[in-house]
CSV table of C-alpha atoms in Angstrom, one decimal:
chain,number,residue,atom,x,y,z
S,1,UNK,CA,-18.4,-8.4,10.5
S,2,UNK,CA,-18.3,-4.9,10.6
S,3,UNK,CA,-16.2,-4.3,7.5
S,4,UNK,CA,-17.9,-5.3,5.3
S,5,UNK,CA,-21.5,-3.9,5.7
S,6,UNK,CA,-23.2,-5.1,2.5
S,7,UNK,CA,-22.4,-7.1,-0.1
S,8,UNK,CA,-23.8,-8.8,-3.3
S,9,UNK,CA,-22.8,-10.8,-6.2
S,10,UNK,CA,-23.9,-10.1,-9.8
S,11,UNK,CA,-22.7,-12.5,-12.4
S,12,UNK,CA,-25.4,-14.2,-14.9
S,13,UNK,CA,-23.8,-12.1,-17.6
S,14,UNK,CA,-20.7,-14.9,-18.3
S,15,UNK,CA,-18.7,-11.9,-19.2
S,16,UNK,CA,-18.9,-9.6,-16.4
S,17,UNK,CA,-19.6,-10.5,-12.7
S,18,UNK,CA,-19.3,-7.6,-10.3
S,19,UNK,CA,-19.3,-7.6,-6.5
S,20,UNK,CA,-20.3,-4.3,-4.6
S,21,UNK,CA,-19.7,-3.8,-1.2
S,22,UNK,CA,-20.6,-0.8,1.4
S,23,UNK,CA,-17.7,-0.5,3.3
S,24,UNK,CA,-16.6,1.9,6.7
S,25,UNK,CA,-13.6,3.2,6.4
S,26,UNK,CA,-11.7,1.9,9.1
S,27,UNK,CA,-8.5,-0.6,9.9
S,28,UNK,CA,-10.7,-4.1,9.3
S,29,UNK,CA,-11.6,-3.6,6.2
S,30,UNK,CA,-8.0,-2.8,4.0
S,31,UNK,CA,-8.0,-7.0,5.5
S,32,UNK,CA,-11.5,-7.4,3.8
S,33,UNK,CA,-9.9,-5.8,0.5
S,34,UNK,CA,-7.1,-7.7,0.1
S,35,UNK,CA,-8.9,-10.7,0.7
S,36,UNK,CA,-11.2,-9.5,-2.4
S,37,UNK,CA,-7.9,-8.7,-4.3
S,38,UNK,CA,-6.5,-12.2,-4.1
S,39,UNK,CA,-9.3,-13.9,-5.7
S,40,UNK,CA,-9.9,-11.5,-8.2
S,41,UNK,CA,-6.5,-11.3,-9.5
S,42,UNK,CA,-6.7,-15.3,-9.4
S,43,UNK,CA,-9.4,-15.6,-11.5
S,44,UNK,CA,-7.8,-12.8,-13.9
S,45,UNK,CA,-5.0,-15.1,-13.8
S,46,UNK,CA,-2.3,-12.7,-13.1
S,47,UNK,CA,0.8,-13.9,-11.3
S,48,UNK,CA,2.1,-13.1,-7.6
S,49,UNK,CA,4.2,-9.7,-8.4
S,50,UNK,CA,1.0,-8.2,-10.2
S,51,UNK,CA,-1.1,-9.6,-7.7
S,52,UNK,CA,0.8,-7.9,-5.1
S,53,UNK,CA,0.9,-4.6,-6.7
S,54,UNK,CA,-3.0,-4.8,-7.5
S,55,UNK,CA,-3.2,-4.9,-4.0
S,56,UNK,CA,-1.2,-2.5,-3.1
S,57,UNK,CA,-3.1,0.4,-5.4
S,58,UNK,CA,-6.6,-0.8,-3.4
S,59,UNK,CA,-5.1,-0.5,-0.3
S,60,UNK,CA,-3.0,3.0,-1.2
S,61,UNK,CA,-6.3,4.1,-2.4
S,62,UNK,CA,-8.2,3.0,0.2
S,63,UNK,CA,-6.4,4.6,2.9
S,64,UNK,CA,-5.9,8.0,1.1
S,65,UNK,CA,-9.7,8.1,1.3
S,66,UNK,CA,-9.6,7.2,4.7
S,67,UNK,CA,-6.9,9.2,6.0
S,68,UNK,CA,-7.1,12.1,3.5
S,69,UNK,CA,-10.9,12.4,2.7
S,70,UNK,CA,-12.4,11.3,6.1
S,71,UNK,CA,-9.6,12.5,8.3
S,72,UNK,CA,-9.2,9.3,9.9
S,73,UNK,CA,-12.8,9.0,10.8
S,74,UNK,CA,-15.2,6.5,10.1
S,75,UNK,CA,-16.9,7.6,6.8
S,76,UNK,CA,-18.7,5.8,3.9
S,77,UNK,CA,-17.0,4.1,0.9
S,78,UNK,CA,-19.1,2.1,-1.9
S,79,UNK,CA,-16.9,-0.6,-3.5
S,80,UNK,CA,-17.4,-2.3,-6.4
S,81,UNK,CA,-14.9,-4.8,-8.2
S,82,UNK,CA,-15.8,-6.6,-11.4
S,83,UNK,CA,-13.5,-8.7,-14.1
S,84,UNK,CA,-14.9,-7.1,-17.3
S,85,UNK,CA,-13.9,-9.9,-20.4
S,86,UNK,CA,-14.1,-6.9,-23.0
S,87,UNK,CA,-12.8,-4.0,-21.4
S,88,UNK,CA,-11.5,-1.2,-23.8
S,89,UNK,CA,-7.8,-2.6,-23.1
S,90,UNK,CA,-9.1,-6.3,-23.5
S,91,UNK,CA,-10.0,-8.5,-20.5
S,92,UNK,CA,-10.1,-6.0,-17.4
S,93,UNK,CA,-9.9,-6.5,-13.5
S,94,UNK,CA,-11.8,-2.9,-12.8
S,95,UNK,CA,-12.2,-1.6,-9.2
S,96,UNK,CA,-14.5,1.1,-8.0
S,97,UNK,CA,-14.4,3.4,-4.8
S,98,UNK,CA,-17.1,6.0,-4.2
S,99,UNK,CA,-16.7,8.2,-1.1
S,100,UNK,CA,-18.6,11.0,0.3
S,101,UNK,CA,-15.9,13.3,1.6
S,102,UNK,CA,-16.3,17.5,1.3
S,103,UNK,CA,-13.3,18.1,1.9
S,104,UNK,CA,-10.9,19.7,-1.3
S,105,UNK,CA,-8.0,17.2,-2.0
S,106,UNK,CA,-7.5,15.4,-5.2
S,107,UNK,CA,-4.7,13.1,-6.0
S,108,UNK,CA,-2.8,15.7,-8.1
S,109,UNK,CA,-2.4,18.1,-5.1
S,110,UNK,CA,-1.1,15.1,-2.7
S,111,UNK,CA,1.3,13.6,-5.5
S,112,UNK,CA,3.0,17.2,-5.7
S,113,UNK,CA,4.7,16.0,-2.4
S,114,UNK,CA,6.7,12.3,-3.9
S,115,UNK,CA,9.1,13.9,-7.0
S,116,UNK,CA,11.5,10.1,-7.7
S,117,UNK,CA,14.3,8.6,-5.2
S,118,UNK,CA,15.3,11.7,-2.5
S,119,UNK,CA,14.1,10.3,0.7
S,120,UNK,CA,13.5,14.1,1.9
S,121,UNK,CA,10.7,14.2,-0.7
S,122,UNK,CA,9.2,10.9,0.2
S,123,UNK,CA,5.9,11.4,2.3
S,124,UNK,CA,3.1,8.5,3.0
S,125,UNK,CA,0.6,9.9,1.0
S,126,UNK,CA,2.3,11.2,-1.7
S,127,UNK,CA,4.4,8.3,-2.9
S,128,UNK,CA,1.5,6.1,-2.0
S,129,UNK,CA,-0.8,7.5,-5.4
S,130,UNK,CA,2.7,7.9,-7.2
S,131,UNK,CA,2.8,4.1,-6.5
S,132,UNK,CA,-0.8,4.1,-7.8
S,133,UNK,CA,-0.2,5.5,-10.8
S,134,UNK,CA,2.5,3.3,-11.5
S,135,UNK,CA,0.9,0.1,-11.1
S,136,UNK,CA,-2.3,0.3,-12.6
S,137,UNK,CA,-3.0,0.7,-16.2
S,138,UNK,CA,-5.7,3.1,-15.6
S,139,UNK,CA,-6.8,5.5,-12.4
S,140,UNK,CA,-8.9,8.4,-12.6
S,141,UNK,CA,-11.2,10.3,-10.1
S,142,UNK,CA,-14.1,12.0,-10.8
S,143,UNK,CA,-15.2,14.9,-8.5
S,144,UNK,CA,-18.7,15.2,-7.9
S,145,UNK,CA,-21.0,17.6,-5.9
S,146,UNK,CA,-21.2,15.6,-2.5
S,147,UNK,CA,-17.7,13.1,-3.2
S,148,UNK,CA,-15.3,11.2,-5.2
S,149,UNK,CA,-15.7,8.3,-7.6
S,150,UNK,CA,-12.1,6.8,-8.3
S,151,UNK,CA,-11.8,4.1,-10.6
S,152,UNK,CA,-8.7,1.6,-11.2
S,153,UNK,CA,-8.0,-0.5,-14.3
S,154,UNK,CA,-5.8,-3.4,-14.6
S,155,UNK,CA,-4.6,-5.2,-17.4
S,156,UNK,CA,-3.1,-9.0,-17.8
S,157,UNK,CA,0.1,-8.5,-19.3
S,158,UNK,CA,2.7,-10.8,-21.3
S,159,UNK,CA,3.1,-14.1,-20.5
S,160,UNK,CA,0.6,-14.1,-17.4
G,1,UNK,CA,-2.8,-8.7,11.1
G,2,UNK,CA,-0.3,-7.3,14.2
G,3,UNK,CA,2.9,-7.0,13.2
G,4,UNK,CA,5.6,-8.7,15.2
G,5,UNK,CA,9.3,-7.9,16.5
G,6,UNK,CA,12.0,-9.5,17.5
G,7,UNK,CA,15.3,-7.5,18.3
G,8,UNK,CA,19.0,-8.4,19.0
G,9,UNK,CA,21.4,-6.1,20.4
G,10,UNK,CA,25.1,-6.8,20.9
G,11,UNK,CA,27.7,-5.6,22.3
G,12,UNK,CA,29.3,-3.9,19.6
G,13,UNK,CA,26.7,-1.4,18.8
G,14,UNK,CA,25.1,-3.5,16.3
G,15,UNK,CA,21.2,-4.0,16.5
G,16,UNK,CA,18.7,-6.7,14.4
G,17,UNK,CA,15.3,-6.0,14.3
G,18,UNK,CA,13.1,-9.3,12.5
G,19,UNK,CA,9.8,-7.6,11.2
G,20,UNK,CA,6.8,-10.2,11.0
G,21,UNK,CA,3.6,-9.2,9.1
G,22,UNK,CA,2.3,-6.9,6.9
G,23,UNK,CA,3.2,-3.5,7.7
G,24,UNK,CA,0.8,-1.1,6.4
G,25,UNK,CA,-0.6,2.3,7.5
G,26,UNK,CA,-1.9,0.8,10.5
G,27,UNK,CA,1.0,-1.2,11.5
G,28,UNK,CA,3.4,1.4,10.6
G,29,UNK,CA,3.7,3.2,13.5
G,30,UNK,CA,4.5,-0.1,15.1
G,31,UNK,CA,7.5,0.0,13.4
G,32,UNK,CA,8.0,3.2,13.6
G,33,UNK,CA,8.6,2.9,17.5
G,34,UNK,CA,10.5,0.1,17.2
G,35,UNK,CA,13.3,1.7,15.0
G,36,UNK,CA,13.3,4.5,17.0
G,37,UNK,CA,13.9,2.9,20.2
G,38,UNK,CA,17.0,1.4,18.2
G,39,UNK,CA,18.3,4.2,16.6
G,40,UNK,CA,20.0,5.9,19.7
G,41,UNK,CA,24.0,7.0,19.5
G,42,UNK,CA,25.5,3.9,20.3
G,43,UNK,CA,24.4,1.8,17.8
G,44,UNK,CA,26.0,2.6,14.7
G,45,UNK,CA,24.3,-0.1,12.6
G,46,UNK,CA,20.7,-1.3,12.6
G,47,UNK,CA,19.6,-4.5,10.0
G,48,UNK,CA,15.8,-4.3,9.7
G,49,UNK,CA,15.2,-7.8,8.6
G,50,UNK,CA,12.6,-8.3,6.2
G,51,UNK,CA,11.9,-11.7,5.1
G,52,UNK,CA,8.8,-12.6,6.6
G,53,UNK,CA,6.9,-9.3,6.0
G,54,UNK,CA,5.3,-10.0,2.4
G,55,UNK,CA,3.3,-6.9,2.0
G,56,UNK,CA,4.6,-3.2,2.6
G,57,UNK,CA,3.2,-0.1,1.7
G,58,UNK,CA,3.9,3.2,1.1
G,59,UNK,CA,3.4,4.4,5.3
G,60,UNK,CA,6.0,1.3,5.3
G,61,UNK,CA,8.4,2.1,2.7
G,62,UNK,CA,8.3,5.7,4.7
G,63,UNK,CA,8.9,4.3,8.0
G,64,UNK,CA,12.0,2.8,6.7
G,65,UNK,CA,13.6,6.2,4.8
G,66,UNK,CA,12.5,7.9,8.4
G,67,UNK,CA,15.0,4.8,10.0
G,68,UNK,CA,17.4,5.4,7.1
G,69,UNK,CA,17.8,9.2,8.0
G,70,UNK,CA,17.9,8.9,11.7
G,71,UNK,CA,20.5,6.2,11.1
G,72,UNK,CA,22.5,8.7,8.8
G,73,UNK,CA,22.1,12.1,10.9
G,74,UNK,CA,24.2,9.8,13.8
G,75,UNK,CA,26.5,8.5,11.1
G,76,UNK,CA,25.1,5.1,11.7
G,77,UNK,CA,24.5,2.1,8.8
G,78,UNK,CA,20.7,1.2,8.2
G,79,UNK,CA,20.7,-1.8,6.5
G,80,UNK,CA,17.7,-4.0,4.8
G,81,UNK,CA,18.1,-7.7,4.7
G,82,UNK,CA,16.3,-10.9,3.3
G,83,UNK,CA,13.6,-9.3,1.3
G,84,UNK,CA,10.7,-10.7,0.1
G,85,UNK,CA,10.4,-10.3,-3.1
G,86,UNK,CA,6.8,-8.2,-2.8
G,87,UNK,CA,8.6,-5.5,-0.7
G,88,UNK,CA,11.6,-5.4,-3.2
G,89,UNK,CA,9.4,-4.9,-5.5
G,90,UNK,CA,7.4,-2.3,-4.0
G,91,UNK,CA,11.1,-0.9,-3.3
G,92,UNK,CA,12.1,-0.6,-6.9
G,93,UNK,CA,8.7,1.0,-8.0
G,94,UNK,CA,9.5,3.7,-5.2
G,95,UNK,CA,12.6,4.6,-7.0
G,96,UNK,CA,14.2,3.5,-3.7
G,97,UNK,CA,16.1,0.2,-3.9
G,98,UNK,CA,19.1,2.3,-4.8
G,99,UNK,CA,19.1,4.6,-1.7
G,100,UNK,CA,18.9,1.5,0.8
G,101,UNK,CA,21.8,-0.5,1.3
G,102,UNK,CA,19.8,-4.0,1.1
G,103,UNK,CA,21.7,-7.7,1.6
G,104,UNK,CA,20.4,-10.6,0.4
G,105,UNK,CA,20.3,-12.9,3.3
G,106,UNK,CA,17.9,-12.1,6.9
G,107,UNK,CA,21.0,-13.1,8.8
């Protein structure tokens, strides 16, 4: 399968176990994500509404890179997930995006564009990292000299 | 995953239009097409229903305000029906279950 180019499994450490993936950044893989998504929110053991909005920050993410950072062409993005037992906020489900775009966006710029409920505001990829920034309990990008490294925390909350 | 259609027109100006899948930024324009071909001047209402799509994102939720203001600039109703509760949900985190006049039941 395309999608997913290269994978592997770390996990003799009981409290953290990490899976990295090389990924192209095209249609087949936000599929390959979600897949990744469901059984990593199952073994956090968050329910089906934080489930779906885990997903929905990868796959937000994922295609701002995409459609924002490559243009809609195929480009590289290292992926790394990993349930980390003793995370600063307690017992966190961390995801990791690397990309290797030169082009000069950051989310702050894009989210200037989604401002609440008038429609008028509302485009695709500004309320998609508003929706981002609502769901996840931490999300911060690092520029570096040749990309961006993003990075997404989540949290079990409550009764979950 | 494709997303899949299936639309009811009837006499009275009144269109359905069943939504199965996930519609996402690849599926989205999918949609997108199919709303428009809907939205002409006769039809003065259009339900967009939504109970077998359990996964929307944001090119989604956009697809749908494009429908909604379409549907207003002819004076028309755009309605939502039978949502799952994923999409509601993504809905209410949009700051946009207020601006959609959404029913309960997919008719």
């Amino acid at each position: 399968m395309k999608a997913g180019m290269g994978c592997s499994c770390s996990g003799e450490d009981s409290q953290v176990e990490t899976l990295t993936c090389e990924l192209n950044c095209e249609s087949k893989c936000i599929d390959f994500l979600r897949s990744v998504v469901v059984i990593m929110t199952k073994r956090m053991g968050m329910n089906p509404c934080h489930s779906n909005r885990v997903a929905l920050a990868v796959d937000e993410l994922f295609a701002n890179i995409a459609e924002h950072g490559y243009a809609g062409r195929p480009g590289r993005i290292e992926f790394e997930t990993r349930i980390d037992a003793h995370g600063s906020k307690g017992k966190e489900l961390v995801f990791n995006f690397r990309d290797y775009t030169h082009s000069d966006w950051t989310y702050q710029e894009c989210e200037t564009h989604a401002s609440g409920c008038e429609p008028r505001a509302i485009t695709p990829g500004g309320l998609g990292l508003k929706l981002i920034r609502e769901v996840a309990d931490c999300f911060e990008q690092q520029k570096l000299a040749d990309g961006n490294r993003w990075h997404l925390t989540f949290c079990v909350h409550g009764s979950e | 995953m494709e997303l899949q259609f299936e639309c009811k027109k009837t006499g009275n100006g009144s269109a359905s239009l069943k939504v199965i899948g996930d519609v996402t930024i690849h599926t989205s324009p999918k949609l997108r097409e199919q709303l428009k071909a809907l939205l002409v001047p006769d039809t003065h209402e259009v339900r967009v229903l939504l109970g077998e799509v359990e996964f929307m994102d944001s090119s989604g939720i956009a697809t749908l305000v494009e429908g909604l203001r379409w549907s207003r600039a002819s004076g028309g109703r755009f309605v939502l029906a039978g949502l799952h509760d994923n999409v509601r949900d993504v809905l209410s985190l949009a700051k946009l279950d207020s601006v959609f006049d959404i029913e309960e039941c997919s008719g």
